[in-house]
mmCIF file of C-alpha atoms in Angstrom:
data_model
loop_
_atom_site.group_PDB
_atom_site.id
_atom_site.type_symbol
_atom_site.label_atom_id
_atom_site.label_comp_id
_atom_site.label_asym_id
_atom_site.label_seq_id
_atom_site.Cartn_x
_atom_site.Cartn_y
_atom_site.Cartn_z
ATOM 1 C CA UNK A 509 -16.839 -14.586 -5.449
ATOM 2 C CA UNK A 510 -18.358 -12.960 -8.555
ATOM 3 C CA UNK A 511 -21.549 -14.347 -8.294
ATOM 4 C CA UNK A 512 -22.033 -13.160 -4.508
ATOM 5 C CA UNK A 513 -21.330 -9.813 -5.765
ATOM 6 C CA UNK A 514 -24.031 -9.858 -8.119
ATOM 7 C CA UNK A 515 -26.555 -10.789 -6.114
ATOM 8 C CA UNK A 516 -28.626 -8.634 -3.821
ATOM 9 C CA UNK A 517 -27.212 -4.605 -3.768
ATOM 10 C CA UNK A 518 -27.699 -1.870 -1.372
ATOM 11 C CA UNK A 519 -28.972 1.555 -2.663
ATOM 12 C CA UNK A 520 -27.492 4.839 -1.441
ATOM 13 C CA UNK A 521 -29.055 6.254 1.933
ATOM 14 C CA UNK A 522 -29.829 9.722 2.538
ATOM 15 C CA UNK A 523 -29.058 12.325 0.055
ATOM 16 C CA UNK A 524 -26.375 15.014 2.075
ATOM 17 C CA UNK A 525 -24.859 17.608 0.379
ATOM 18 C CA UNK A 526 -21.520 17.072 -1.517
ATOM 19 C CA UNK A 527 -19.194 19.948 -3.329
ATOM 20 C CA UNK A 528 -19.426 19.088 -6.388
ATOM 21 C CA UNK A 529 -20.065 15.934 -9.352
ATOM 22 C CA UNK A 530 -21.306 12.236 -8.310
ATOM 23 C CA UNK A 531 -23.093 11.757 -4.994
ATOM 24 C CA UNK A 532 -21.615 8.938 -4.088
ATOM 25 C CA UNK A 533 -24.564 8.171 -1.814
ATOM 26 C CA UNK A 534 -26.634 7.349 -4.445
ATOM 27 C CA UNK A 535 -24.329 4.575 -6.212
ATOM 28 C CA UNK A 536 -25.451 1.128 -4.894
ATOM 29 C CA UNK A 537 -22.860 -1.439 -4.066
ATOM 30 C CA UNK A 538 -22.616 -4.804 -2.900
ATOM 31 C CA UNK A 539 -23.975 -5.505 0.493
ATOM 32 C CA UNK A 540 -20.543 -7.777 1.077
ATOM 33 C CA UNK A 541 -18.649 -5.024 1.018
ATOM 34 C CA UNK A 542 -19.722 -3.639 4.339
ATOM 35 C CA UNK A 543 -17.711 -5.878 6.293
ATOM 36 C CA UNK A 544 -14.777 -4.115 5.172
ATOM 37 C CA UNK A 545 -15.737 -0.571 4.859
ATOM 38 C CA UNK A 546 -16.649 -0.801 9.190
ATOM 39 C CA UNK A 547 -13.180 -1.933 9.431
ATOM 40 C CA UNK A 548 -12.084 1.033 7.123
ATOM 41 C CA UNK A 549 -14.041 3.616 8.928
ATOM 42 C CA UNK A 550 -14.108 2.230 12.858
ATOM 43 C CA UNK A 551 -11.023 0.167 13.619
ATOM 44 C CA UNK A 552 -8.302 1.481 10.932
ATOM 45 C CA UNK A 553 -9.187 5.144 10.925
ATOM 46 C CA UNK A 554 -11.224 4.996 14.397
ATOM 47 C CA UNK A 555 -12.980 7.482 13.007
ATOM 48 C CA UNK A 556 -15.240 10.208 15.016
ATOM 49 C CA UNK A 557 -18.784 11.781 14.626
ATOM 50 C CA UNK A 558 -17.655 15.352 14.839
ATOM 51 C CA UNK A 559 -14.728 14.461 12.405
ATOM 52 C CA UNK A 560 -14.175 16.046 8.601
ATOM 53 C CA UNK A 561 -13.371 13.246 6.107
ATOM 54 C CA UNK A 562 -12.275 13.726 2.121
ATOM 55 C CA UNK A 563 -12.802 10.898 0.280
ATOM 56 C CA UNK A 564 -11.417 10.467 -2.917
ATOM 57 C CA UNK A 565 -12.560 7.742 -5.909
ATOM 58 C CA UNK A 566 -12.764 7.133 -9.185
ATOM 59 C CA UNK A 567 -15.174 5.896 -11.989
ATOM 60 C CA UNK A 568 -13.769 2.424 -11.537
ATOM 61 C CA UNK A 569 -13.885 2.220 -8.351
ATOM 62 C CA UNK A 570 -17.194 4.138 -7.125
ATOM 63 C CA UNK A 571 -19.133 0.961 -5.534
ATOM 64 C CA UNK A 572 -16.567 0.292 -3.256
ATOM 65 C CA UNK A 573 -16.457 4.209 -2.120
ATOM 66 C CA UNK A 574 -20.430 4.108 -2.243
ATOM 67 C CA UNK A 575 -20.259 1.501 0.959
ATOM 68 C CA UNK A 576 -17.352 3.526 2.530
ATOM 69 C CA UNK A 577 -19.584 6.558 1.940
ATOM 70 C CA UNK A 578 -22.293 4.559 3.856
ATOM 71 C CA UNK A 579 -20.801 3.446 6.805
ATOM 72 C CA UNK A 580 -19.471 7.531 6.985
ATOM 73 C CA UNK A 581 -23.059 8.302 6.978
ATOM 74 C CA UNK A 582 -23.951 5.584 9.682
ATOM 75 C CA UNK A 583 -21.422 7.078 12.084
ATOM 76 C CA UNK A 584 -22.538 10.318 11.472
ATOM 77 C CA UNK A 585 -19.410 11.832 10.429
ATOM 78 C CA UNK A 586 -19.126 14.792 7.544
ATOM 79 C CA UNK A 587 -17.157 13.718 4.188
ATOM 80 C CA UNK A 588 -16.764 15.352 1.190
ATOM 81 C CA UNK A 589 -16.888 12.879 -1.728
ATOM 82 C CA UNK A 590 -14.884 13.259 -5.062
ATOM 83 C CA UNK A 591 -15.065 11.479 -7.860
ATOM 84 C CA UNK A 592 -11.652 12.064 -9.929
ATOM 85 C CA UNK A 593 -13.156 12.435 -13.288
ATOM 86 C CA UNK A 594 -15.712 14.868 -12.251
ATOM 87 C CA UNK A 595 -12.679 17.607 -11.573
ATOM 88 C CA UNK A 596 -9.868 16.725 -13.925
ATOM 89 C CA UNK A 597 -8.824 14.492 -16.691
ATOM 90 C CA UNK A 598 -7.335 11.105 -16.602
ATOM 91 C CA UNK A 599 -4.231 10.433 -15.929
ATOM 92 C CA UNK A 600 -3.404 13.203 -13.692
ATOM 93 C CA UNK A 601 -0.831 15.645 -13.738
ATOM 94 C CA UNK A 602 -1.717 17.136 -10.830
ATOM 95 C CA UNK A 603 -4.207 16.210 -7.918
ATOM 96 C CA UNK A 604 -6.998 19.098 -8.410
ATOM 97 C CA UNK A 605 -6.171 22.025 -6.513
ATOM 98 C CA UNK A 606 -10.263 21.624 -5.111
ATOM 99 C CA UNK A 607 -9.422 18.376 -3.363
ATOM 100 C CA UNK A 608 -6.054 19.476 -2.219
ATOM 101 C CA UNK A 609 -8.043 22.365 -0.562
ATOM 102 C CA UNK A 610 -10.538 19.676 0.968
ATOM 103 C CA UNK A 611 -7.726 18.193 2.292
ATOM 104 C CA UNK A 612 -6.355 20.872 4.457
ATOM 105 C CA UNK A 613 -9.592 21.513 5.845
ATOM 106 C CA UNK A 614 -10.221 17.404 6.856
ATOM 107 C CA UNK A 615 -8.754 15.158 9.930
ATOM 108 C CA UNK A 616 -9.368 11.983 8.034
ATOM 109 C CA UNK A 617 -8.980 10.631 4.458
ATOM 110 C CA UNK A 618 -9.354 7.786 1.695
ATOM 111 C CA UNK A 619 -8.142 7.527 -0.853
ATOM 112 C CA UNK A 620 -9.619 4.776 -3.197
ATOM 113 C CA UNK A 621 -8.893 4.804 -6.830
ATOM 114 C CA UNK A 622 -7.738 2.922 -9.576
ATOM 115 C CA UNK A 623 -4.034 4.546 -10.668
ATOM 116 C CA UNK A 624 -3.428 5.272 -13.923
ATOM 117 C CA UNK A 625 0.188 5.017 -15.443
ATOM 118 C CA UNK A 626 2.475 8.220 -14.190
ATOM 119 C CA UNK A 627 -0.068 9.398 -11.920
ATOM 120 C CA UNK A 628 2.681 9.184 -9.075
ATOM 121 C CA UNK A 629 3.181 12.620 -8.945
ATOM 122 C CA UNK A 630 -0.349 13.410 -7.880
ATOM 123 C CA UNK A 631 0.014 11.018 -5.507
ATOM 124 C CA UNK A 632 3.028 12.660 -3.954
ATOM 125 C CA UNK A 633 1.170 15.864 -4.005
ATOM 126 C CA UNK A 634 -1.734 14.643 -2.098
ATOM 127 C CA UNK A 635 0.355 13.094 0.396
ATOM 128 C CA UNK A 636 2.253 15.868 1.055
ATOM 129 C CA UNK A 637 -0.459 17.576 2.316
ATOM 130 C CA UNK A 638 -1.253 14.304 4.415
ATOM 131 C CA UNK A 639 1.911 14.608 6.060
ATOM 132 C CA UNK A 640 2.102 18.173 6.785
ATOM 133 C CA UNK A 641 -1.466 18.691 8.617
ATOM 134 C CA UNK A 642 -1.200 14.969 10.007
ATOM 135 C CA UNK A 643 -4.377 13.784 8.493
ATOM 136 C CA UNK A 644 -5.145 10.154 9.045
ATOM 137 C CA UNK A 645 -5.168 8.435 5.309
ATOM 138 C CA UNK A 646 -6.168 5.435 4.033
ATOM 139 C CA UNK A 647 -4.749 4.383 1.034
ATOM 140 C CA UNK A 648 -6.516 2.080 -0.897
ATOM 141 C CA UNK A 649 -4.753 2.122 -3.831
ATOM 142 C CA UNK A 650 -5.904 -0.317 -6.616
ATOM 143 C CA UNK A 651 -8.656 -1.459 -4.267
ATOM 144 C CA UNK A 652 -11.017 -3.781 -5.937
ATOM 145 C CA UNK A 653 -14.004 -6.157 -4.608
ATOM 146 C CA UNK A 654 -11.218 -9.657 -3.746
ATOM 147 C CA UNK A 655 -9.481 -7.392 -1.773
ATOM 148 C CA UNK A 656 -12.244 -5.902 0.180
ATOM 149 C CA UNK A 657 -13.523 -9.240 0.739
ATOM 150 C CA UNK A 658 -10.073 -10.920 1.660
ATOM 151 C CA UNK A 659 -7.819 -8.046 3.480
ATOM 152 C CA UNK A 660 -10.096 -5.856 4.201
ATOM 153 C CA UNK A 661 -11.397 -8.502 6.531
ATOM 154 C CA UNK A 662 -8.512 -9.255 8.568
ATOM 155 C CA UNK A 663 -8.586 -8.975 12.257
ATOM 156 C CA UNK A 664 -6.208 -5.599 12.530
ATOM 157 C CA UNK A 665 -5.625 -5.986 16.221
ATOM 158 C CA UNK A 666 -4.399 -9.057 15.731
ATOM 159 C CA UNK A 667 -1.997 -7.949 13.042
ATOM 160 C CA UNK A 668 -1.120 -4.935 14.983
ATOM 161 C CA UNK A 669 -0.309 -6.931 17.491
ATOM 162 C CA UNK A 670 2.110 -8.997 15.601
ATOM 163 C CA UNK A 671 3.800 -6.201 13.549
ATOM 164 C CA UNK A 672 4.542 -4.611 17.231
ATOM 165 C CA UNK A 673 6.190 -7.871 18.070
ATOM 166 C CA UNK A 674 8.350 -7.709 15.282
ATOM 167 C CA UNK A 675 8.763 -4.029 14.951
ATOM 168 C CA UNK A 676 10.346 -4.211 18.184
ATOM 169 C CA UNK A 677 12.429 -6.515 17.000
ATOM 170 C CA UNK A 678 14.047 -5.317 13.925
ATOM 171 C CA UNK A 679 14.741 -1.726 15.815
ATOM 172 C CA UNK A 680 17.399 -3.403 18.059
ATOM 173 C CA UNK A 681 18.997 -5.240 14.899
ATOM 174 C CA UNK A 682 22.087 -4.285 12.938
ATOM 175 C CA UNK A 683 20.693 -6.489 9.721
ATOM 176 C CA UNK A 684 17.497 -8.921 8.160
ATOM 177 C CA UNK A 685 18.802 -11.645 6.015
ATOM 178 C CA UNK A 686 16.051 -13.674 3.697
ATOM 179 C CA UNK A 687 16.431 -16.532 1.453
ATOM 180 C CA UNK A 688 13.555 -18.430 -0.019
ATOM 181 C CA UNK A 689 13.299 -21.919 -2.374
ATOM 182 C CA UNK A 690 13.536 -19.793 -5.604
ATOM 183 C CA UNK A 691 16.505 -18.601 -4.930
ATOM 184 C CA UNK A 692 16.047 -15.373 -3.268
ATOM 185 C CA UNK A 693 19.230 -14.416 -1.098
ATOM 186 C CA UNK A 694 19.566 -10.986 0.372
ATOM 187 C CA UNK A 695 20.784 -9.297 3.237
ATOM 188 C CA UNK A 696 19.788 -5.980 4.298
ATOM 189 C CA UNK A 697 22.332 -3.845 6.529
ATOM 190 C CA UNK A 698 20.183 -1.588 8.634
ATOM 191 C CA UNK A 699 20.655 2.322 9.425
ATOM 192 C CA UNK A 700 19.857 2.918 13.066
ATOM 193 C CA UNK A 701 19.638 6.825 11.522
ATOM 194 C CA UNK A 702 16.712 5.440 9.623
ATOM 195 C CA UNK A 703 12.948 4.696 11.648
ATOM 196 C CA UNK A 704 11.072 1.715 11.255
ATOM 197 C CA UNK A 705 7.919 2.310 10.958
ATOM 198 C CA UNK A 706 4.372 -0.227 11.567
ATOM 199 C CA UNK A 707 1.559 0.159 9.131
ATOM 200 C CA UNK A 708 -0.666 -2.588 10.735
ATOM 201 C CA UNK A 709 -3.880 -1.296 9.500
ATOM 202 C CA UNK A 710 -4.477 0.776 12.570
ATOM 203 C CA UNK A 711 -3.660 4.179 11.187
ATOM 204 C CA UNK A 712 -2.167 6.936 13.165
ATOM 205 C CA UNK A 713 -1.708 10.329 12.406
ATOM 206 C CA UNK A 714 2.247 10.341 12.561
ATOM 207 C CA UNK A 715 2.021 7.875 9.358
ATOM 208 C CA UNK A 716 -0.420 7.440 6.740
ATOM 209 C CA UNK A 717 -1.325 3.546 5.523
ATOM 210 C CA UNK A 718 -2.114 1.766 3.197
ATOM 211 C CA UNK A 719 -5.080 -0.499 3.332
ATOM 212 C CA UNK A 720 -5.128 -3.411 4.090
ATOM 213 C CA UNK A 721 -2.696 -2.838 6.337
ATOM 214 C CA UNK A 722 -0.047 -5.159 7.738
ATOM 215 C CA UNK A 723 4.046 -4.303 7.763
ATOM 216 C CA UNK A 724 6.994 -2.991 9.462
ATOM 217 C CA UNK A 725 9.249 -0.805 7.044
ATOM 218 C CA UNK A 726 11.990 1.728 7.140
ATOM 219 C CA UNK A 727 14.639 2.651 4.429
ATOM 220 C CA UNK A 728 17.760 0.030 4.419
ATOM 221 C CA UNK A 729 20.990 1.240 4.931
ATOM 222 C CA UNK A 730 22.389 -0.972 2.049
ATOM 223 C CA UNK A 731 20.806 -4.243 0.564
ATOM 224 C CA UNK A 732 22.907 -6.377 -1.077
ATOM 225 C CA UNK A 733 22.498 -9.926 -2.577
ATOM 226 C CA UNK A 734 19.798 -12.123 -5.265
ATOM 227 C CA UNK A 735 16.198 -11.447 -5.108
ATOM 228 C CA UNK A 736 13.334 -14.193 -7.515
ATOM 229 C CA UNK A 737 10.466 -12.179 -7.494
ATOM 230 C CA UNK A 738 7.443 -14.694 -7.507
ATOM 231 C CA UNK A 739 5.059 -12.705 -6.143
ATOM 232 C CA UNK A 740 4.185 -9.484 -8.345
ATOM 233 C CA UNK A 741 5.786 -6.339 -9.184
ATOM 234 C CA UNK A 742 4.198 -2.831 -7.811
ATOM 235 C CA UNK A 743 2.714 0.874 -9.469
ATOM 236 C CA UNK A 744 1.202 0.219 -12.977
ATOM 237 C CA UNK A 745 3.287 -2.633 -13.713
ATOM 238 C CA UNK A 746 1.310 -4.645 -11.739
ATOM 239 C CA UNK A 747 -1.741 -4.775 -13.244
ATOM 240 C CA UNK A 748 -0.062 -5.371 -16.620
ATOM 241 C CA UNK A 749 1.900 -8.201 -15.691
ATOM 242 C CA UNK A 750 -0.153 -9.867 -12.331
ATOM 243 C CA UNK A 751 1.002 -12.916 -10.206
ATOM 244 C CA UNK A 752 4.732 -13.625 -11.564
ATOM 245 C CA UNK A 753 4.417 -17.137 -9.864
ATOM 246 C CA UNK A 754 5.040 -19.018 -12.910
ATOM 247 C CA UNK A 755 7.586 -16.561 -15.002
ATOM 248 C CA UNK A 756 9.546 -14.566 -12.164
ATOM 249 C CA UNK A 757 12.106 -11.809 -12.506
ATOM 250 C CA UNK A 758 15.460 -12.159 -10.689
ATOM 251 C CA UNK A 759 17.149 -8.927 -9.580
ATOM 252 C CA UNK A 760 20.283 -8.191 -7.976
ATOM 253 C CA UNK A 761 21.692 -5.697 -6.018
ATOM 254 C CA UNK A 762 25.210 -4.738 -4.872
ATOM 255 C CA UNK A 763 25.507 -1.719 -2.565
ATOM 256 C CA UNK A 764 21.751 -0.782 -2.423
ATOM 257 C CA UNK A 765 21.520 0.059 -6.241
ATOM 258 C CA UNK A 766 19.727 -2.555 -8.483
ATOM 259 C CA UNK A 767 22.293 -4.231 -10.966
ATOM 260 C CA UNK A 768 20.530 -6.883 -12.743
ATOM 261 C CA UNK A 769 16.946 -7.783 -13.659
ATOM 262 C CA UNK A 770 16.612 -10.856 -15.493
ATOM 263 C CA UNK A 771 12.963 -12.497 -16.768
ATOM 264 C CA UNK A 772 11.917 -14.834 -19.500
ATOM 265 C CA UNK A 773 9.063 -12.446 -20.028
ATOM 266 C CA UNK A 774 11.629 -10.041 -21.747
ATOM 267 C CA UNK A 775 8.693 -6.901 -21.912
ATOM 268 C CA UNK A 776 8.505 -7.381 -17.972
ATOM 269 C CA UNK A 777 12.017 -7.121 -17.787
ATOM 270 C CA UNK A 778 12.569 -4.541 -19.986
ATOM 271 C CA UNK A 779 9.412 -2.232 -18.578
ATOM 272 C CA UNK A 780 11.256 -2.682 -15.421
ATOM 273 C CA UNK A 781 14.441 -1.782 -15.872
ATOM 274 C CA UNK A 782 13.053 1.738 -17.444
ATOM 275 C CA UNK A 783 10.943 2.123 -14.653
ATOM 276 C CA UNK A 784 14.234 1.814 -12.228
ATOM 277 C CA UNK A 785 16.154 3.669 -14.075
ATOM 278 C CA UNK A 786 13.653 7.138 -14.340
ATOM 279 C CA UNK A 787 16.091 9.700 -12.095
ATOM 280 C CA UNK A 788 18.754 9.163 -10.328
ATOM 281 C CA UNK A 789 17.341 7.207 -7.648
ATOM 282 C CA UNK A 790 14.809 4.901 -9.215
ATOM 283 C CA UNK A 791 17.075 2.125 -8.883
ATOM 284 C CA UNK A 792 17.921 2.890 -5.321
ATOM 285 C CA UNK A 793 15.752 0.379 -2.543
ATOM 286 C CA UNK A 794 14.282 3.286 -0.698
ATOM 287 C CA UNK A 795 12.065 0.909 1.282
ATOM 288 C CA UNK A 796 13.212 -2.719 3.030
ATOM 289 C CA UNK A 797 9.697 -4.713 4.391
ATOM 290 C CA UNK A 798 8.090 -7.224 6.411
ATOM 291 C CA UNK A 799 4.826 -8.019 5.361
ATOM 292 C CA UNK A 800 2.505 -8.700 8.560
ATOM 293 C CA UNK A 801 -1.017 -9.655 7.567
ATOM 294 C CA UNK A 802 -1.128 -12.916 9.067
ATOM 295 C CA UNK A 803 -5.005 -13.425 7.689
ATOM 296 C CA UNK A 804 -3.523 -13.070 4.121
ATOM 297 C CA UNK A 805 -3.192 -16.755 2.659
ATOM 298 C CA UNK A 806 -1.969 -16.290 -0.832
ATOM 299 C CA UNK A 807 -0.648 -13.915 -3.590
ATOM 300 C CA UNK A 808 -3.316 -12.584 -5.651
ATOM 301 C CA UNK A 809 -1.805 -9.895 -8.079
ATOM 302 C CA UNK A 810 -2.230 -6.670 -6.673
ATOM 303 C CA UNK A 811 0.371 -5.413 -5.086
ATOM 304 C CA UNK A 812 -2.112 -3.233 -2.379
ATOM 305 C CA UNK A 813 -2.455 -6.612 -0.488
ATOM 306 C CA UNK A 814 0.120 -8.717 -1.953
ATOM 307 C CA UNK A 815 2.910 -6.349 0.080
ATOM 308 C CA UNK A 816 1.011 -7.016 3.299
ATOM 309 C CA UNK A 817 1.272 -10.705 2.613
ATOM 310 C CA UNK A 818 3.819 -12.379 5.220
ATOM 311 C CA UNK A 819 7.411 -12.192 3.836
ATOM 312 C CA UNK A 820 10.126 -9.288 2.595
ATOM 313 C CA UNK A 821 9.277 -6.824 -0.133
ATOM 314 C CA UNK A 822 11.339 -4.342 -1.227
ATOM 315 C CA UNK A 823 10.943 -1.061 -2.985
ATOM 316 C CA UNK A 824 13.054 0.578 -5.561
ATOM 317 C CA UNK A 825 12.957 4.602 -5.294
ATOM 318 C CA UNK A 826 11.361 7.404 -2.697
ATOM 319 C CA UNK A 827 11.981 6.152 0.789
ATOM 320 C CA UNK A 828 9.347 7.720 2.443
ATOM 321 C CA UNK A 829 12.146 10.020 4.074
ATOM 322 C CA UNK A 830 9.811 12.559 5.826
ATOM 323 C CA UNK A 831 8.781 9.213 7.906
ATOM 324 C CA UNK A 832 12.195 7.071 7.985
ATOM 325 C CA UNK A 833 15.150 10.046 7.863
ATOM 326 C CA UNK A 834 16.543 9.342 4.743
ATOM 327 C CA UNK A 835 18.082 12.328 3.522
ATOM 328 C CA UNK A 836 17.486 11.738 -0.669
ATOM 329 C CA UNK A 837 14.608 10.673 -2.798
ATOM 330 C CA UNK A 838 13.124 9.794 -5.858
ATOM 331 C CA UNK A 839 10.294 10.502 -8.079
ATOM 332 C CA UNK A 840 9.400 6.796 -8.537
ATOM 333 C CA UNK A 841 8.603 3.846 -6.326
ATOM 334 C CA UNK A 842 7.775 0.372 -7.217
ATOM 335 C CA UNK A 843 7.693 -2.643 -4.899
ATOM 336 C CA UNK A 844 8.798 -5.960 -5.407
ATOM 337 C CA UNK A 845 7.467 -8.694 -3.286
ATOM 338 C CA UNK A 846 8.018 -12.948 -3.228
ATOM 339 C CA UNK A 847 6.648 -15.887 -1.837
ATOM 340 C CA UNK A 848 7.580 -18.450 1.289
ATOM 341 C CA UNK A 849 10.992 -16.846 2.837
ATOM 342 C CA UNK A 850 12.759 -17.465 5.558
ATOM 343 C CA UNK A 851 13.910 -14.748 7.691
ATOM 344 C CA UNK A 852 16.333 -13.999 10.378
ATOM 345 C CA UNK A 853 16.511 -10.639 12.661
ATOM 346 C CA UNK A 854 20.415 -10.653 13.009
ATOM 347 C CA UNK A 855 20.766 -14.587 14.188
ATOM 348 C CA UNK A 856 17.156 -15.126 15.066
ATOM 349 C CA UNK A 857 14.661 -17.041 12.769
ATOM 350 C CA UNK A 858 11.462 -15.416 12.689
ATOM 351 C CA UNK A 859 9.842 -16.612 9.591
ATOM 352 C CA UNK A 860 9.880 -20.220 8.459
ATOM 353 C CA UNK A 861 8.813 -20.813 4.436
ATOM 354 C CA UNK A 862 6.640 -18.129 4.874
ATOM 355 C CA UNK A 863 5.237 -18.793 8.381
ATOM 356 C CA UNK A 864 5.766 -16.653 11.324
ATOM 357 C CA UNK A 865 7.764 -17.769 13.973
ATOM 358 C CA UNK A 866 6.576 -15.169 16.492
ATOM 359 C CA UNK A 867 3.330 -15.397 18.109
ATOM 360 C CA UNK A 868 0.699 -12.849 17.368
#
């Protein structure tokens, strides 16, 4: 895949006016990213001509906004373009109050960018705004070029169309059991207080997604039981530690809260257990998941498409309670996800070693 991305690169079209720092239409990129930037900008975010976009990037991650930026100006639509380190210093404290401002004044966002370590609050801040004006966001946290040439190529109506299937499922249940080989073992008892709610790629304004998209979620009302994580662990740890394939951590959890987190790699199991235990509810699972993305065929160590891949994840901290009902939160949030389960909705099987039993 390297080499294809070195060859041949598209400049930046026309020069438009931006607010402020990098024009973004100037940066060239890779020509094989275009395939998933039209997905990004025409089937996840549908988005229209007449519509205001905000799109937010980094240094690191500028190429990949330059041919998101492109297909914007091919559709005609007005963006405003910001480049992180142009307005504040890294990591943030706070998302700038300029882009914040952008952001009330936009119908559609994206947010690609390479996180830096405690830059969750900003995060937060950013999608507060999000949720309060109903702005359909992309999230495309940690994107890099694998993932825009692997998930950001799926077929989303497909997807969507399987994590509707399921959805509908799991909203009549009272619980989700998983096992897997490894040794994973869990049961989740579910809140019918608590929403599920489908981030298939196909982004509505009632909930902002991730992307690549693909999974059902909603906040457990208790999980209980072993979990081998085998696949990789979320937020900054991710990129520190990767693909935990060959040196998992085992966690367990009695009555929702995490209780043991065992690893060989003793810095991965100490970083962690910090990390879980930052307020009150970090070691809480605010979020219980079914990953959906059908067109995913491996774990590749970042957890923006390795949550999507089919299978349970889990999160540890804010439960997304302005979306699922639950009444507390956190300040922290970092996913957990593993490889090949089996799955039942109450006493149906739905997953098989890590294939769906439902058709799409």
């Amino acid at each position: 895949m390297s080499n294809s991305l070195d060859q041949s690169r598209i400049p930046a079209s026309r020069e438009i006016r931006e607010k402020r720092g990098t024009l973004l239409n100037q940066v060239s990129f890779s020509p094989e990213y275009l395939p998933g930037a039209y997905n990004a900008v025409n089937v996840c975010l549908r988005i229209q001509p007449s519509e205001q976009v905000c799109v937010i990037t980094d240094r690191a991650t500028m190429e990949i906004a330059a041919a998101l930026v492109a297909e914007l100006e091919r559709l005609g639509a007005p963006y405003h373009a910001w480049v992180l380190e142009d307005v504040a210093a890294r990591p943030l404290k706070d998302m700038p109050r300029e882009i914040l401002d952008d952001l009330e004044n936009s119908q559609v966002s994206i947010f690609a960018v390479k996180v830096q370590t405690n830059e969750l609050r900003s995060r937060i801040q950013m999608t507060d705004v999000v949720n309060r004006k109903k702005i359909r966001h992309a999230h495309m946290v940690n994107i890099n070029p694998q993932i825009m040439l692997e998930g950001m190529r799926a077929d989303f109506a497909r997807v969507d169309r399987l994590s509707q299937k399921v959805v509908e499922m799991v909203r009549k249940a009272s619980k989700v059991r998983a096992t897997t080989a490894a040794g994973t073992d869990l049961t989740a008892d579910l809140n019918p207080n608590y929403r599920w709610l489908k981030t298939s790629g196909i982004i509505s304004p009632e909930k902002w997604g991730n992307l690549p998209g693909g999974e059902i979620f909603t906040t457990p009302g208790e999980v209980n039981g072993t979990f081998v994580i085998d696949g990789v662990v979320g937020d900054y740890l991710c990129a520190k530690f990767g693909d935990l394939k060959e040196n998992p951590l085992t966690i367990r959890m009695k009555g929702n809260r995490l209780t043991e987190a065992h690893s060989e790699n003793r810095e991965l199991e100490d970083d962690f257990w910090k990390y879980t235990h930052t307020d009150e509810n970090s070691d809480r699972v605010g979020e219980f998941a079914i990953g959906t993305n059908i067109d995913l065929k491996e774990v590749i160590g970042e957890i923006l498409q390795d949550e999507k891949y089919p299978g349970i994840h889990i999160a540890f901290g804010n439960p997304y309670g302005a979306h699922t009902g639950a009444e507390w939160d956190s300040t922290t949030h970092i996913d957990v996800v593993g490889r090949k389960f089996n799955i039942w909705v109450d006493d149906e099987q739905i997953m098989r070693d890590g294939k769906f039993l439902v058709e799409a």
